[in-house]
Short mmCIF file of N, CA and C in Angstrom, two decimals:
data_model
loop_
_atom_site.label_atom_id
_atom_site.label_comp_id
_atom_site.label_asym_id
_atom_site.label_seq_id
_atom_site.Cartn_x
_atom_site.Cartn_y
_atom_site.Cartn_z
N UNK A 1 27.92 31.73 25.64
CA UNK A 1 28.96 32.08 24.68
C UNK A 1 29.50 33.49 24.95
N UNK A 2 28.33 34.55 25.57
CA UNK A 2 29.12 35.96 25.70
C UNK A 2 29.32 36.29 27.23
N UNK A 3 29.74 34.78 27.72
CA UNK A 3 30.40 35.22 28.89
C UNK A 3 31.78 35.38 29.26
N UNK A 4 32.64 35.45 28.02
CA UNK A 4 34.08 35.77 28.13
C UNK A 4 34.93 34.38 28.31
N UNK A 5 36.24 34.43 28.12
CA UNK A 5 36.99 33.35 28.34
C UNK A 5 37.55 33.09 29.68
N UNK A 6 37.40 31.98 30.01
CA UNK A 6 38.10 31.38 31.39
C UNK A 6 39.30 31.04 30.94
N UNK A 7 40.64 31.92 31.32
CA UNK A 7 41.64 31.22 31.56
C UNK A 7 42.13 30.50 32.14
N UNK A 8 41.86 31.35 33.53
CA UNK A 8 42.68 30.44 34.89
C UNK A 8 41.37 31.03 35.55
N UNK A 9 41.58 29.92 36.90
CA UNK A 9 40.36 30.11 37.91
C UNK A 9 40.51 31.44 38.42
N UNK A 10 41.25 32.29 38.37
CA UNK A 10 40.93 33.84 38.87
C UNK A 10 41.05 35.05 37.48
N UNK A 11 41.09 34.34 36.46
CA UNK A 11 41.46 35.26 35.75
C UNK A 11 40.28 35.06 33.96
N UNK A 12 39.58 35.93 34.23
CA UNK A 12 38.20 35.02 33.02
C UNK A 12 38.37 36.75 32.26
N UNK A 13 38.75 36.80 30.65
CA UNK A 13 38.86 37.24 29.94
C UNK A 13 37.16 37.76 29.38
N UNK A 14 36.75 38.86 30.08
CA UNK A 14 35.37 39.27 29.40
C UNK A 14 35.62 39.68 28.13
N UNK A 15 34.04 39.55 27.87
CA UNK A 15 33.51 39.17 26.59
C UNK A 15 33.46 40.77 25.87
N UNK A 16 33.46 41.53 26.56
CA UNK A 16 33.41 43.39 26.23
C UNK A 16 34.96 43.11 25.93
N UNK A 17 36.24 43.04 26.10
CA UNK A 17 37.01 43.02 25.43
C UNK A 17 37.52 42.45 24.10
N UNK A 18 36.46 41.85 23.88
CA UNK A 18 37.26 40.17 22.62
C UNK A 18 36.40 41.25 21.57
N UNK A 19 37.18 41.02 20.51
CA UNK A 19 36.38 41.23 18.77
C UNK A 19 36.34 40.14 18.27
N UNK A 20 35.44 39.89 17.64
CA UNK A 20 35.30 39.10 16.56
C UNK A 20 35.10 39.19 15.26
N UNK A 21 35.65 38.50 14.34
CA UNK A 21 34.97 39.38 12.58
C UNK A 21 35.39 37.71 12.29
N UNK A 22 34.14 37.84 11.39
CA UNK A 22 33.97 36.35 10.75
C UNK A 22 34.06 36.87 8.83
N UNK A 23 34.27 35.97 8.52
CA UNK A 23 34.68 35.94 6.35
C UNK A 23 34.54 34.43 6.04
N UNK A 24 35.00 34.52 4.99
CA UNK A 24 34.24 33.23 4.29
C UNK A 24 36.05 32.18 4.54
N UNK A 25 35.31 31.10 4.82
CA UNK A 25 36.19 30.23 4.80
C UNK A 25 36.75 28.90 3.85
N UNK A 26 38.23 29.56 3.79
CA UNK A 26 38.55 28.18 2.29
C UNK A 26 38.36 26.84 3.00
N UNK A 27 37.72 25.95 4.09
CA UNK A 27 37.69 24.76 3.95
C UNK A 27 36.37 23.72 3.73
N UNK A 28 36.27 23.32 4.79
CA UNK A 28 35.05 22.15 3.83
C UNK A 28 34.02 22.74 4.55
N UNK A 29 32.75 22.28 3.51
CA UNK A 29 31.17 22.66 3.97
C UNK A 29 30.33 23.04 2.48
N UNK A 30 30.98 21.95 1.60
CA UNK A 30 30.32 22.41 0.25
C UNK A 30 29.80 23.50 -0.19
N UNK A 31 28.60 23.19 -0.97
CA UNK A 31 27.97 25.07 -1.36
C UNK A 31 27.95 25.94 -0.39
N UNK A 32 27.98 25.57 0.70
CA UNK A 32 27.53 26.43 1.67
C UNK A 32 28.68 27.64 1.53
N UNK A 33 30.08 26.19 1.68
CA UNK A 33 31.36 27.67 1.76
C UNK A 33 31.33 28.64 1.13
N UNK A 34 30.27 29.03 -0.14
CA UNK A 34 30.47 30.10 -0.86
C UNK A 34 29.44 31.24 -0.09
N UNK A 35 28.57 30.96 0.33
CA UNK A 35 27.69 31.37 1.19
C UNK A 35 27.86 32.22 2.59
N UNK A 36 28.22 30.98 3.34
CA UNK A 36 28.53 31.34 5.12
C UNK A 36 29.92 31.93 5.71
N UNK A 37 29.97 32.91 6.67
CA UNK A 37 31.09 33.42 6.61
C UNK A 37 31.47 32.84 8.30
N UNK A 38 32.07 31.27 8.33
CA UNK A 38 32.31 30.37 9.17
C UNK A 38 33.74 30.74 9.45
N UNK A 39 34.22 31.41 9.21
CA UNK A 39 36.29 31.92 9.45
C UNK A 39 35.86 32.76 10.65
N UNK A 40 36.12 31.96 11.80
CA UNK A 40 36.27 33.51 12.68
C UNK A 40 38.00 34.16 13.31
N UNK A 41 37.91 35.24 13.45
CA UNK A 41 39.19 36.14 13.91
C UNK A 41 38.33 36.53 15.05
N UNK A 42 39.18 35.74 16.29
CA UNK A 42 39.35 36.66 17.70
C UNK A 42 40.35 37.81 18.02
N UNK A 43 40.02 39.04 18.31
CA UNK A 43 41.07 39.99 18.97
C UNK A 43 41.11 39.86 19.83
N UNK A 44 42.12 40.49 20.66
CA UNK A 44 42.06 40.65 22.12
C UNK A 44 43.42 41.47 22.32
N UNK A 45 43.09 42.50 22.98
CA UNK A 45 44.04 43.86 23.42
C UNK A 45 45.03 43.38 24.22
N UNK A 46 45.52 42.41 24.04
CA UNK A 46 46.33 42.28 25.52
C UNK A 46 47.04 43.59 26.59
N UNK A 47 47.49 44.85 25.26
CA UNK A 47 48.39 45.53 26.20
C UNK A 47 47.34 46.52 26.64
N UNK A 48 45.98 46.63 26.26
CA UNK A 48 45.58 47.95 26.78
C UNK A 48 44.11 47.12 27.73
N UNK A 49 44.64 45.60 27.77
CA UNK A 49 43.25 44.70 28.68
C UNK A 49 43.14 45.92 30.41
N UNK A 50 41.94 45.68 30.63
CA UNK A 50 42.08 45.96 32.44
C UNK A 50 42.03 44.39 33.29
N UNK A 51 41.39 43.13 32.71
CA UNK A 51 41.17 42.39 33.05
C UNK A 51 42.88 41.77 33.49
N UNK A 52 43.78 41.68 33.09
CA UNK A 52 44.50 41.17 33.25
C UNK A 52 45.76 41.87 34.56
N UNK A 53 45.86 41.33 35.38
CA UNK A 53 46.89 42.01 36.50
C UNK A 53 47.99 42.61 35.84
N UNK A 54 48.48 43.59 36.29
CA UNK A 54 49.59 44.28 35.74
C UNK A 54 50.59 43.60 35.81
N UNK A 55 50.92 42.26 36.95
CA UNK A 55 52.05 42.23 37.03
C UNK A 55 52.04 40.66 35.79
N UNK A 56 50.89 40.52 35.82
CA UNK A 56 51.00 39.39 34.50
C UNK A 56 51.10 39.56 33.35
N UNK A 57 50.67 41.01 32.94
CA UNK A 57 50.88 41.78 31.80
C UNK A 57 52.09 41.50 31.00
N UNK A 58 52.78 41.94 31.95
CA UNK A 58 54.34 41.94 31.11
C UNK A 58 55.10 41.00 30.98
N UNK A 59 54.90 40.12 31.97
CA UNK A 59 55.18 38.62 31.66
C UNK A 59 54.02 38.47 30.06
N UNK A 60 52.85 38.10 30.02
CA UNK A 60 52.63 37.64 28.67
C UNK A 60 52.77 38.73 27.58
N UNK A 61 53.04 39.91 27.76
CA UNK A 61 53.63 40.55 26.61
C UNK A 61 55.13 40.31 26.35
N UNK A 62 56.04 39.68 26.74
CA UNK A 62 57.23 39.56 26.51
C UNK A 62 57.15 37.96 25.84
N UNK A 63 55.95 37.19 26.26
CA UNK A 63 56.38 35.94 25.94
C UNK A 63 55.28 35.72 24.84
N UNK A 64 54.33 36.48 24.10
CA UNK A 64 53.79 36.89 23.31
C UNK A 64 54.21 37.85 21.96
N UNK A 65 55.49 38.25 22.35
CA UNK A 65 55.83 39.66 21.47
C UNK A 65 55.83 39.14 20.23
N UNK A 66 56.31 38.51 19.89
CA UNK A 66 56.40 37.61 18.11
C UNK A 66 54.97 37.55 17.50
N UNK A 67 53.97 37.34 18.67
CA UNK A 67 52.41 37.23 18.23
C UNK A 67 51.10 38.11 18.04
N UNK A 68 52.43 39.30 18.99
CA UNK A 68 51.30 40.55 18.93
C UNK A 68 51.53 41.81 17.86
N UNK A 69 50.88 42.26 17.38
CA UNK A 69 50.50 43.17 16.37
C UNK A 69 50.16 44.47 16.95
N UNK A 70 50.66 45.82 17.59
CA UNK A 70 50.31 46.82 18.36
C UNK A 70 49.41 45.94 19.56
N UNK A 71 50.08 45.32 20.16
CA UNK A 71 49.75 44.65 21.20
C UNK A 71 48.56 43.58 21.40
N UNK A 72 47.55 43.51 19.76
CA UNK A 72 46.72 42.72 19.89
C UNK A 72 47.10 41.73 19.55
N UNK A 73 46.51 40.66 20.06
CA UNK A 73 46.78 39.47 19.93
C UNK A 73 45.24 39.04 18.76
N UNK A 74 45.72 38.19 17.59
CA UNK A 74 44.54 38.02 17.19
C UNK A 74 44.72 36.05 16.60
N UNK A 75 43.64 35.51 16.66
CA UNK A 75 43.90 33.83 16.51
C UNK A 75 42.31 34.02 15.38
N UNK A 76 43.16 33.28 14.72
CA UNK A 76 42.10 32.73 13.66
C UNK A 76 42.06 31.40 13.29
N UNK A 77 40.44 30.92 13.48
CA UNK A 77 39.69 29.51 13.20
C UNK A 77 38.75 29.67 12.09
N UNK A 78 39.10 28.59 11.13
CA UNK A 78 38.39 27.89 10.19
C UNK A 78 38.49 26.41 9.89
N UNK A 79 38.88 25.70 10.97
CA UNK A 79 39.09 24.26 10.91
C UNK A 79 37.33 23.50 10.73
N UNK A 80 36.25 24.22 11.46
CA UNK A 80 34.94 23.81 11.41
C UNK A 80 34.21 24.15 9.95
N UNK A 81 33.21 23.31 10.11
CA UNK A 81 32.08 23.73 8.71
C UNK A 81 31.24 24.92 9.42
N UNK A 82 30.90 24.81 11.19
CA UNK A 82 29.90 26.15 11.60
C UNK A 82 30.80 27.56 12.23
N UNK A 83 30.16 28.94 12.09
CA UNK A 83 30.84 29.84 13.00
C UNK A 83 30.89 29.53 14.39
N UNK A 84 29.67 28.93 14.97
CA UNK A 84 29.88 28.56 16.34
C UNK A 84 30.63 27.37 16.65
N UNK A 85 30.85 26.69 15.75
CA UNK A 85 32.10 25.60 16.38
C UNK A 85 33.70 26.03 16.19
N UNK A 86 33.87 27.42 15.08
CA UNK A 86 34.89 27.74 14.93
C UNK A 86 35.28 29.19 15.95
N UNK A 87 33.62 29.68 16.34
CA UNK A 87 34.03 30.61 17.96
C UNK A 87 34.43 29.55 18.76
N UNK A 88 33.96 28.51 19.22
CA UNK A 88 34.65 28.08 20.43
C UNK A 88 35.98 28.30 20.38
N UNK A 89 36.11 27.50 19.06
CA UNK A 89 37.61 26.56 18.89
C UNK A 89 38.30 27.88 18.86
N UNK A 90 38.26 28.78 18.39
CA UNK A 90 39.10 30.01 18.83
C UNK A 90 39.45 30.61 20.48
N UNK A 91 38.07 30.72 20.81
CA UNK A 91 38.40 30.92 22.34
C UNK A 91 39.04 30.02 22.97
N UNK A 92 38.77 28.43 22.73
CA UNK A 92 39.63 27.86 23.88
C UNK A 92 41.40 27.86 23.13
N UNK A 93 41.42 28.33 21.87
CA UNK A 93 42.78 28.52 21.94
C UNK A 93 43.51 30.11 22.53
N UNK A 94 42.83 30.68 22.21
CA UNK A 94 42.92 31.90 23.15
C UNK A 94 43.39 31.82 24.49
N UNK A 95 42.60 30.79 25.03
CA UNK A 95 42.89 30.60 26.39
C UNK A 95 43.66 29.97 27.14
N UNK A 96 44.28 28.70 26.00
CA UNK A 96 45.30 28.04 26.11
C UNK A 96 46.78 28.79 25.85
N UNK A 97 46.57 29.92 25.09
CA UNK A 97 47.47 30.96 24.52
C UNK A 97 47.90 31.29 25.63
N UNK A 98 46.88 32.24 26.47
CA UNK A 98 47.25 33.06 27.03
C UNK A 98 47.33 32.21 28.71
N UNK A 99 46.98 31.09 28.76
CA UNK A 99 47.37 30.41 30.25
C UNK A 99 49.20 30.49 30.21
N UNK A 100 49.24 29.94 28.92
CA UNK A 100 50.86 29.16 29.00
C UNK A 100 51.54 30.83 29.08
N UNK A 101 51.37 31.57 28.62
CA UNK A 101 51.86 32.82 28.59
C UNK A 101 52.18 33.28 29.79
N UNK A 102 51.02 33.21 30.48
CA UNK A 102 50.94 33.86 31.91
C UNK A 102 52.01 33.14 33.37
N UNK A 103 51.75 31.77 32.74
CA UNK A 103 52.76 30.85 33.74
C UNK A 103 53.80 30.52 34.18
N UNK A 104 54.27 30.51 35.49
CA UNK A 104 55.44 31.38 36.16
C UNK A 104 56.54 30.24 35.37
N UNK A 105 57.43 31.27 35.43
CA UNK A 105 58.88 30.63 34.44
C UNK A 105 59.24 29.72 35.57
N UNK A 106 59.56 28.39 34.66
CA UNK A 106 60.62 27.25 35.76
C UNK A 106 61.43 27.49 36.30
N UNK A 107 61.71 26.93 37.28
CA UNK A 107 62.94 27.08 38.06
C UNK A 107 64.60 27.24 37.27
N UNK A 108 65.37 28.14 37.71
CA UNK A 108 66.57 27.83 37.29
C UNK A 108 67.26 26.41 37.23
N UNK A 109 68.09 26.04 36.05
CA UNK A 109 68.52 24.62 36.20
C UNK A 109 70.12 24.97 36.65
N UNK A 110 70.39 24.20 38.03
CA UNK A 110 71.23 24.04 38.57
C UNK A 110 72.60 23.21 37.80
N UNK A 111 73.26 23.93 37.73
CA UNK A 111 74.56 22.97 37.26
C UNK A 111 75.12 22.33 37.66
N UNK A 112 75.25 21.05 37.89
CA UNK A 112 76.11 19.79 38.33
C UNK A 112 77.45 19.09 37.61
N UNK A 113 77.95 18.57 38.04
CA UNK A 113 79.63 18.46 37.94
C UNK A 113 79.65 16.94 37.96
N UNK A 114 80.56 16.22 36.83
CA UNK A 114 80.20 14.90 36.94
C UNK A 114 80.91 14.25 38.40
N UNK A 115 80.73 12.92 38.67
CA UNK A 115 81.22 12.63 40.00
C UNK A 115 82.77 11.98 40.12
N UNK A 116 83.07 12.11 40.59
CA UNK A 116 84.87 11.34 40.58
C UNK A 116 84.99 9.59 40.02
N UNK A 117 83.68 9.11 40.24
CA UNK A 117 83.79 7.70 39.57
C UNK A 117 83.08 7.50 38.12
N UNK A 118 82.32 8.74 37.89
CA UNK A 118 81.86 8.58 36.61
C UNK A 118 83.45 9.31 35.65
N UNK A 119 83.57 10.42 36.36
CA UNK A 119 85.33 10.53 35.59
C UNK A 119 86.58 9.04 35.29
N UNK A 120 86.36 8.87 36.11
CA UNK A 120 87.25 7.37 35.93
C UNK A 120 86.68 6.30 35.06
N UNK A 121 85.18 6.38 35.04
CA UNK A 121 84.68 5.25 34.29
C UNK A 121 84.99 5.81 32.72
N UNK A 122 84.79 6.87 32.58
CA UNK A 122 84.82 7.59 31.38
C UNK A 122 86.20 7.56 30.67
N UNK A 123 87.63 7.91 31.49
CA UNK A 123 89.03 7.78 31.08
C UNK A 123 89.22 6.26 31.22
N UNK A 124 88.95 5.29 31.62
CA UNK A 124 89.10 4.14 31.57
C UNK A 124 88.74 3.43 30.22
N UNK A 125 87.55 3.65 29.64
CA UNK A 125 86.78 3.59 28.53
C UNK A 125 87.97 4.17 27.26
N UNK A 126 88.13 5.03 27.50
CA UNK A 126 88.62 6.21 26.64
C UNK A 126 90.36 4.96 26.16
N UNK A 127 90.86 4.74 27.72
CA UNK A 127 91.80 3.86 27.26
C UNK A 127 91.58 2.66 26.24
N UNK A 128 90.77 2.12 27.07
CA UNK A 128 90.02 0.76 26.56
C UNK A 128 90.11 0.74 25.15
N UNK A 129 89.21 1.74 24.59
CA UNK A 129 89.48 2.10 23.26
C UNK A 129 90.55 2.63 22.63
N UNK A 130 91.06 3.68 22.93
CA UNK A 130 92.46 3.71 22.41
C UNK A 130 93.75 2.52 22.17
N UNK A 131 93.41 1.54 23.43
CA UNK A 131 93.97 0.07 23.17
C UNK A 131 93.62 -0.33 22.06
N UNK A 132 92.48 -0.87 21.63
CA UNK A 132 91.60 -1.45 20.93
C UNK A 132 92.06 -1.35 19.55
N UNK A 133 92.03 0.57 19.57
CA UNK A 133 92.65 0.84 18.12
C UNK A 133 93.98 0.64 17.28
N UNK A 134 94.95 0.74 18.65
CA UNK A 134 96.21 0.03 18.76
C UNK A 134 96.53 -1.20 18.28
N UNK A 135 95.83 -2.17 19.00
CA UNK A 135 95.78 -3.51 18.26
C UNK A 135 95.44 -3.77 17.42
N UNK A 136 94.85 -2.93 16.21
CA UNK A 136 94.76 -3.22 14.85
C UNK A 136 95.44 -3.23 14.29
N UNK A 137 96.20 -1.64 14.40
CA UNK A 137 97.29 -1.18 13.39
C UNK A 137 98.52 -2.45 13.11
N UNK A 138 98.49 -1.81 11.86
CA UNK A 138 99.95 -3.08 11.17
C UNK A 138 101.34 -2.33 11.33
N UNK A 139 102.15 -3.03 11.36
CA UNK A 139 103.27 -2.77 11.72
C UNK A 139 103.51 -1.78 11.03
N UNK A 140 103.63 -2.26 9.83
CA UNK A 140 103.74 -0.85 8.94
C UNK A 140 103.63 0.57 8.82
N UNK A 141 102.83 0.74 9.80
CA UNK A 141 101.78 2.01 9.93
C UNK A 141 102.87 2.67 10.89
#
C-alpha cells in the first residue's frame, strides 16, 4: 500500500509525496459510521511533484487547472464501508486522473470538403423536394 501509485509504466507516483487525512463518512456501515473515520482525502502536489517530468508537468497542469487548488490536486473516497478499500479506490482514481492528463493530445482533425457527387446528390434532393412541395400547393395560394 506505501509503495506509491503506478501511473504509467515509467512514471509511479511515490508514496512520500501523497497525503492522506481520513474523517468520518456519511455513507453506509451502520453504527460503525459514527465511529470509523473510512472518508479518505488523497493530496498530491502536482505543481511542486519531482516525480513527474517537467515536460509533462505542464501538460497536466493545464488540463487539470479547474481541479487544482494552489496546484494540489486532492480526490476524495467514501463510496466503501473500510478506509482501506476507500485508500485504494482513491489511488486508482488518482491514477486514472492523472494518466488521462498526462496523454499526448490527438492528432489535429483535418478538414475535408464534400465531393462533387455528394454535392449533386444533395442539390438534386433539395429539388426533389422543393418539387414535392410545389405539387401540393392549391391554386389559390
Amino acid at each position: 500500500m506505501d509503495d506509491g501509485v503506478r501511473v504509467t509504466d515509467r512514471w509511479i507516483v511515490p508514496a512520500a509525496e501523497l497525503r492522506e487525512r481520513f474523517s468520518r463518512s456519511s455513507g453506509p456501515g451502520g453504527q460503525g459510521v459514527n465511529t470509523a473515520d473510512s472518508r479518505v482525502e488523497l493530496s498530491f502536489d502536482l505543481a511542486g511533484s519531482s516525480s513527474l517530468p517537467e515536460a509533462l508537468r505542464g501538460r497536466a497542469l493545464a488540463r487539470l487547472a479547474n481541479r487544482l487548488v494552489g496546484g494540489v490536486l486532492t480526490i476524495a473516497a467514501s463510496e466503501h464501508r473500510t478506509q482501506l478499500a476507500n485508500r485504494e479506490a482513491a489511488r486508482e482514481r488518482l491514477a486514472a486522473l492523472l494518466r488521462e492528463a498526462v496523454a499526448p493530445p490527438p492528432p489535429p482533425r483535418r478538414p475535408t470538403r464534400p465531393s462533387r457527387g455528394a454535392k449533386e446528390r444533395r442539390l438534386a434532393e433539395k429539388k426533389r423536394q422543393a418539387q414535392r412541395k410545389r405539387d401540393r400547393r392549391v391554386d389559390g395560394e
